[in-house]
Protein backbone atom coordinates (compact mmCIF):
# COMPACT_ATOMS: atom_id res chain seq x y z
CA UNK A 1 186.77 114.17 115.69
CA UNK A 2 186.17 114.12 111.90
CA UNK A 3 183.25 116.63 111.25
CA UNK A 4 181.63 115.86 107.70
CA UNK A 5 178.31 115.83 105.67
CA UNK A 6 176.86 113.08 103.86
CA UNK A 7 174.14 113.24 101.21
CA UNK A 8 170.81 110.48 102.76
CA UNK A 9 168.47 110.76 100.07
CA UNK A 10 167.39 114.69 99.58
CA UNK A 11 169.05 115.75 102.93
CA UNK A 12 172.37 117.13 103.36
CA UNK A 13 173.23 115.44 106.86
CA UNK A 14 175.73 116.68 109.37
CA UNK A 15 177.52 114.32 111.75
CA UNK A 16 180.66 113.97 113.92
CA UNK A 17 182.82 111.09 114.74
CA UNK A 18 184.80 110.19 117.69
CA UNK A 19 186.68 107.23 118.91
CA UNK A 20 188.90 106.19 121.77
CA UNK A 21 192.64 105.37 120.64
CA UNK A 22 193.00 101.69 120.81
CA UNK A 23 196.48 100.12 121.41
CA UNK A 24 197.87 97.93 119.09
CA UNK A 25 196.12 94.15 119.30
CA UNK A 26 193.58 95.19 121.26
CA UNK A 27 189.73 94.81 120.16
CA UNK A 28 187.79 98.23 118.06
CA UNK A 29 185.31 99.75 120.32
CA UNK A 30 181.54 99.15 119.70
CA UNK A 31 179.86 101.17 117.02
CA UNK A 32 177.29 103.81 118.92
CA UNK A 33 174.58 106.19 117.56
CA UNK A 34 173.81 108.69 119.22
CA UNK A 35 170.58 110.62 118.98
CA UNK A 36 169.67 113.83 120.22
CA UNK A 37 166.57 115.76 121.50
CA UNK A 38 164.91 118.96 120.73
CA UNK A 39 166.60 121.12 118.85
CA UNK A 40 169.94 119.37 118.77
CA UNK A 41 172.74 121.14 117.24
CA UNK A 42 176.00 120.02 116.93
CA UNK A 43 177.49 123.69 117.59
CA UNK A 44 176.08 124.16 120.90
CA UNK A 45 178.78 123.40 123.42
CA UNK A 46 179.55 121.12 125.61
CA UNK A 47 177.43 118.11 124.09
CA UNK A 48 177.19 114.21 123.90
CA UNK A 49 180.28 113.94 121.93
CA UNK A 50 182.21 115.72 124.37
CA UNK A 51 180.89 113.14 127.36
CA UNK A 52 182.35 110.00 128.40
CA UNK A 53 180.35 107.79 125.72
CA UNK A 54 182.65 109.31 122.82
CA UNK A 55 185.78 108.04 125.57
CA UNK A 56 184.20 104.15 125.05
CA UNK A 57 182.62 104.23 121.83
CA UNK A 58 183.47 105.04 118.24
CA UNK A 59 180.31 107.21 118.60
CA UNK A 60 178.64 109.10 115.71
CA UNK A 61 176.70 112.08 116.62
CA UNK A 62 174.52 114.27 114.01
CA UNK A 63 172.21 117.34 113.40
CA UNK A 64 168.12 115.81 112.45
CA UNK A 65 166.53 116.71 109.80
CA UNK A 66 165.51 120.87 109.98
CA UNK A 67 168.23 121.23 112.43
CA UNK A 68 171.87 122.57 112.83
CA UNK A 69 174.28 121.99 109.84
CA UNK A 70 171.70 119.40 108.30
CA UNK A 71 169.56 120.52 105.55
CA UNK A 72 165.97 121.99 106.75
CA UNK A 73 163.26 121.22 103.74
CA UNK A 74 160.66 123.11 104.37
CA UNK A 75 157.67 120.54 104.23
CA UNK A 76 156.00 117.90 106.76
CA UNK A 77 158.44 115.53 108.88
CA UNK A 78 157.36 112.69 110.20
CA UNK A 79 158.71 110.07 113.15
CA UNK A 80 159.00 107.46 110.83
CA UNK A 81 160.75 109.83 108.41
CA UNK A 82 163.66 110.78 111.58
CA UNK A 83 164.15 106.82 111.92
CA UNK A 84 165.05 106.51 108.62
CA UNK A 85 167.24 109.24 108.77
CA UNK A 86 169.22 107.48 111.58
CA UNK A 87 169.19 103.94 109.50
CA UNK A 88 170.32 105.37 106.60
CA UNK A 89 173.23 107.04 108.52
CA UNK A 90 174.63 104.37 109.79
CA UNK A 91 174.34 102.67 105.83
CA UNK A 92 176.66 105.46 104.83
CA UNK A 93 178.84 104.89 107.70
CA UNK A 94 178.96 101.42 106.64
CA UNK A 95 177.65 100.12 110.04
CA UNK A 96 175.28 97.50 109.96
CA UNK A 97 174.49 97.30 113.50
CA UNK A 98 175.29 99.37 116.55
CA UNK A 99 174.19 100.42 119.99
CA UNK A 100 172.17 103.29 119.63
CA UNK A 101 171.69 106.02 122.75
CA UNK A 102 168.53 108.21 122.16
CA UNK A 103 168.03 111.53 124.67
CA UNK A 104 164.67 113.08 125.06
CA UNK A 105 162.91 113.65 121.12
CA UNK A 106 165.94 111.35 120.18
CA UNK A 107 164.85 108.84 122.40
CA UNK A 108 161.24 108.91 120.47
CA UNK A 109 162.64 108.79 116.90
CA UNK A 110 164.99 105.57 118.45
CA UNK A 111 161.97 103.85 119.59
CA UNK A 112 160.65 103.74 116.30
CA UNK A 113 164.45 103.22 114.94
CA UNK A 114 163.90 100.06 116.94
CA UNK A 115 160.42 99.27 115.26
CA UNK A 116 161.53 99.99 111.30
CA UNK A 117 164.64 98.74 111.61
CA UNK A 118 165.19 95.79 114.55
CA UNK A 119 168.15 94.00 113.00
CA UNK A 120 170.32 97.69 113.09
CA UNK A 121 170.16 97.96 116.78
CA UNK A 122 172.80 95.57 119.48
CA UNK A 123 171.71 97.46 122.74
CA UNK A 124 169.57 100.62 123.53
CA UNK A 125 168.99 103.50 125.59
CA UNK A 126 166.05 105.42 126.40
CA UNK A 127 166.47 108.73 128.36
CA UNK A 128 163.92 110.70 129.69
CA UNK A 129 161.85 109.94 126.84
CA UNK A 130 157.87 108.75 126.53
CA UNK A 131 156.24 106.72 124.05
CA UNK A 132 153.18 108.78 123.41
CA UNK A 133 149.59 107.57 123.26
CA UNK A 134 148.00 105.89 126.34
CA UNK A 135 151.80 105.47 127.90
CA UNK A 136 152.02 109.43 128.24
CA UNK A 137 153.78 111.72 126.09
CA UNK A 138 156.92 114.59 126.93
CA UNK A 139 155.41 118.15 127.59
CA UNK A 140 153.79 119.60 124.64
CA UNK A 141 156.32 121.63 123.73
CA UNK A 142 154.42 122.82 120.50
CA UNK A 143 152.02 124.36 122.95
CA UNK A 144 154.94 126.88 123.83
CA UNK A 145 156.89 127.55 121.17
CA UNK A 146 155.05 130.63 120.63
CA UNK A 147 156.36 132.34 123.48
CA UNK A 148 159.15 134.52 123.42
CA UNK A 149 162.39 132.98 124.81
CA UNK A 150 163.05 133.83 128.01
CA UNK A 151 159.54 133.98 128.69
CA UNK A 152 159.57 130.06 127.18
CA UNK A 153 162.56 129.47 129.44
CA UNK A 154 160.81 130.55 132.88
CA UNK A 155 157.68 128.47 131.49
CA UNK A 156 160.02 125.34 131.02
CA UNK A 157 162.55 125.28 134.39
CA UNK A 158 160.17 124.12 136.86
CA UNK A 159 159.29 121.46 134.13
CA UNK A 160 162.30 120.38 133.46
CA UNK A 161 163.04 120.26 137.16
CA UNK A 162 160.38 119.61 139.48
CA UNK A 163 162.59 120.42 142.21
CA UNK A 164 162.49 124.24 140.64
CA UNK A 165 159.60 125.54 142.80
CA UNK A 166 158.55 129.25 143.48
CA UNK A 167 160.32 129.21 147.11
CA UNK A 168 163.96 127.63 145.06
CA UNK A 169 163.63 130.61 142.78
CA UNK A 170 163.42 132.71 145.28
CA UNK A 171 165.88 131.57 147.16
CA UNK A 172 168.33 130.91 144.15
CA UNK A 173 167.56 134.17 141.88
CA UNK A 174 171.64 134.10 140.46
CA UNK A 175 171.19 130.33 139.35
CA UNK A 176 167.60 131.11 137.90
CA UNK A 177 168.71 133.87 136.06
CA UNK A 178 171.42 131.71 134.71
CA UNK A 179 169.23 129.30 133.79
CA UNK A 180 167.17 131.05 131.81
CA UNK A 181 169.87 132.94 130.01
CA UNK A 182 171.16 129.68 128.89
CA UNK A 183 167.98 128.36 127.92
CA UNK A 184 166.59 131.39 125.77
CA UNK A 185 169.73 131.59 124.34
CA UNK A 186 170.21 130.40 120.55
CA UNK A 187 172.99 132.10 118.73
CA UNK A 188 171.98 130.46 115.42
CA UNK A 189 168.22 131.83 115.48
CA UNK A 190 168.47 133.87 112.26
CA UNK A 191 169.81 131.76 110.49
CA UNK A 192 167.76 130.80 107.27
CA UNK A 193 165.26 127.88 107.94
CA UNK A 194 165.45 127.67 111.36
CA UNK A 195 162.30 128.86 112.90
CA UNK A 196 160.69 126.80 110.58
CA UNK A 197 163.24 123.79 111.22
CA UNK A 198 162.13 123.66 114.99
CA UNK A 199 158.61 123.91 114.55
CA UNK A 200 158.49 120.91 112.03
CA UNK A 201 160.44 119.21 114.48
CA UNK A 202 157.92 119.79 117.34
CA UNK A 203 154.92 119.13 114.55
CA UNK A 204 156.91 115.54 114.23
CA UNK A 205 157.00 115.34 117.94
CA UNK A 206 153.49 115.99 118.38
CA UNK A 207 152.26 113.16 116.43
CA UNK A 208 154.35 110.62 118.42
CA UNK A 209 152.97 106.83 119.29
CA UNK A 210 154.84 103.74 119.88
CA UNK A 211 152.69 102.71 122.72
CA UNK A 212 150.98 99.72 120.83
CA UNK A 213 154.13 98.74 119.27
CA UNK A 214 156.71 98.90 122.31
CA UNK A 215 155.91 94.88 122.69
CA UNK A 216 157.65 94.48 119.38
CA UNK A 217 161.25 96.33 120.49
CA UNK A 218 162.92 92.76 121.74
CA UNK A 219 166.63 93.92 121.68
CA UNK A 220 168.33 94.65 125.13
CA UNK A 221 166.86 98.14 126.61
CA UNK A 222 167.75 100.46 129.11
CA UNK A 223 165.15 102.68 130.27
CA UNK A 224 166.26 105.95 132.17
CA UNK A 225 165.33 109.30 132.80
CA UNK A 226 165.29 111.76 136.70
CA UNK A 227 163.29 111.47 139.60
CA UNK A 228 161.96 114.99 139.08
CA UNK A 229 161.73 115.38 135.51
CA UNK A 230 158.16 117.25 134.91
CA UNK A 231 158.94 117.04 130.85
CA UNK A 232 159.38 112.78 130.78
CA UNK A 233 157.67 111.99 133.85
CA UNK A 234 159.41 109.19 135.79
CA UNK A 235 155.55 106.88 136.04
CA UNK A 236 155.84 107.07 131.81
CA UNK A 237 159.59 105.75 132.63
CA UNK A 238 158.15 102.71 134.37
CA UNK A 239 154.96 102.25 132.14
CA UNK A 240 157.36 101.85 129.07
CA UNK A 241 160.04 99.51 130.25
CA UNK A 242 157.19 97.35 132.26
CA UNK A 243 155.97 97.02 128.02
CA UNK A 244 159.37 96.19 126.81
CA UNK A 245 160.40 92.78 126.53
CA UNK A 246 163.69 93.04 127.30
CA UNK A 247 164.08 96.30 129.18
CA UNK A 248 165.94 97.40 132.84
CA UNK A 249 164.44 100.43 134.54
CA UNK A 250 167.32 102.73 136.23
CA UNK A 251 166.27 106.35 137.55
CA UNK A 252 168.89 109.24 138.80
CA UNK A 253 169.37 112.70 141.07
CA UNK A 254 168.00 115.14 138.20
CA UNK A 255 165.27 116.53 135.82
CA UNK A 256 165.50 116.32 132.42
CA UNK A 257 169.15 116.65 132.31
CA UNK A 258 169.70 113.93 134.56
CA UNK A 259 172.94 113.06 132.35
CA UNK A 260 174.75 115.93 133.35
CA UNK A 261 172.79 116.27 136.65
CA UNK A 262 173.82 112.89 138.16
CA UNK A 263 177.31 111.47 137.72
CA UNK A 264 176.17 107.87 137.84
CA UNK A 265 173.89 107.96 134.64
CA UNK A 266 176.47 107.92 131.91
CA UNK A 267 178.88 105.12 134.26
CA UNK A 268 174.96 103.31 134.06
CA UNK A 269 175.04 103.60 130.62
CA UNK A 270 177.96 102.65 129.41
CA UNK A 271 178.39 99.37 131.65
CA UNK A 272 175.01 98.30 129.86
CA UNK A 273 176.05 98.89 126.61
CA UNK A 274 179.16 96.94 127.20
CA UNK A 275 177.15 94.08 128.39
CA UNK A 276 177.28 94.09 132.25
């Protein structure tokens, strides 16, 4: 995968490419964006690009705005600001249209994607995601940050995974304590920026509302998020794709990692962005 930086406006923007080999004669795999959630960086391992949509696609992943590799300016973000971030992107990659996958925050900041910019987007997914306002918003997770991390972590399990109850953590203490090593673990937490980063990012977050705009999101949208995800609760799921136009519902065996949780999501995913 090529691994470069490109210069949007005043950000310095970190991205990485991937893309199937394609034999000789036959068509170039579809152009897809993907967009990632809460404190998405590029250097935490695995991720998206090393999935199966990076197999299908020629799929460009990237660090946000006060995240990762990407430049953090230390001043107010807004949603509207992270959409633009993704449009102009894809003008630098020369792409004037392509599907576009948003996870969690990502799939906030691709709703609105879809609302600034309607003629950039073919097909679209929305996983585990809400659109704020009177459809429900994603667990405040501004209302945590404060916490220290592990004690964030054992806030955030049973959220993420409803299934996570007192009597499973009892039961499961080796996998719980796994869990919340992986989850209060950030290797890049003194860097320079970063605190600061994250908590514009969740100030963004915050301030999230596409519910009396979803009507206007016409292209083709898949809707899709766990059964037992406490974070983007599976009722929000239904209340936005029953606003959507042009939107399929499709729910899987997990929590908020449902991707990696259920085998069937990305196979889901990937025959609707090809058009099945």
């Amino acid at each position: 995968p090529t691994m470069p930086t490109v210069k949007l406006g005043d950000l310095e923007v970190y991205y990485e490419r991937k893309a199937p080999e394609v034999t000789a004669g036959a068509p170039a795999p579809a152009t897809l964006l993907f967009i990632s959630g809460t404190g998405g960086d590029l250097r935490n391992k695995p991720n998206a690009m090393d999935g199966p949509l990076a197999k299908h696609f020629d799929m460009v992943a990237y660090d946000q705005r006060g995240l990762g590799q990407t430049s953090k300016p230390d001043r107010p973000y807004t949603m509207a600001e992270y959409a633009d971030d993704a449009a102009a992107l894809m003008d630098a990659l020369g792409w004037a249209t392509a599907h576009v996958v948003g996870v969690s925050f990502g799939g906030m900041v691709a709703q609105e994607l879809a609302l600034r910019h309607p003629a950039r987007i073919r097909r679209l997914v929305l996983a585990c995601t809400s659109p704020g306002g009177a459809g429900g918003s994603s667990y405040p997770l501004h209302e945590v940050q404060h916490l220290d991390p592990i004690a964030r972590a054992q806030h955030l399990i049973p959220i993420m995974d409803t299934r996570r109850t007192p009597d499973w953590i009892a039961a499961n203490p080796e996998t719980y304590d796994q869990f919340v090593a992986f989850a209060s673990n950030d290797p890049y937490k003194d860097e320079p920026g970063h605190p600061m980063g994250q908590r514009r990012q969740l100030e963004a977050r915050q301030h999230h509302d596409t519910w009396e705009r979803l009507s206007q999101i016409t292209c083709p949208t898949l809707v899709c998020g766990g059964k037992y995800d406490g974070q983007a609760l599976p009722e929000t799921q239904l209340k936005m794709m029953e606003r959507l136009p042009n939107a399929t519902l499709k729910m899987f065996e997990g929590g908020h990692m449902f991707m990696i949780q259920d085998r069937e999501a990305f196979a889901a995913m990937v025959a609707f962005l090809d058009g099945e």
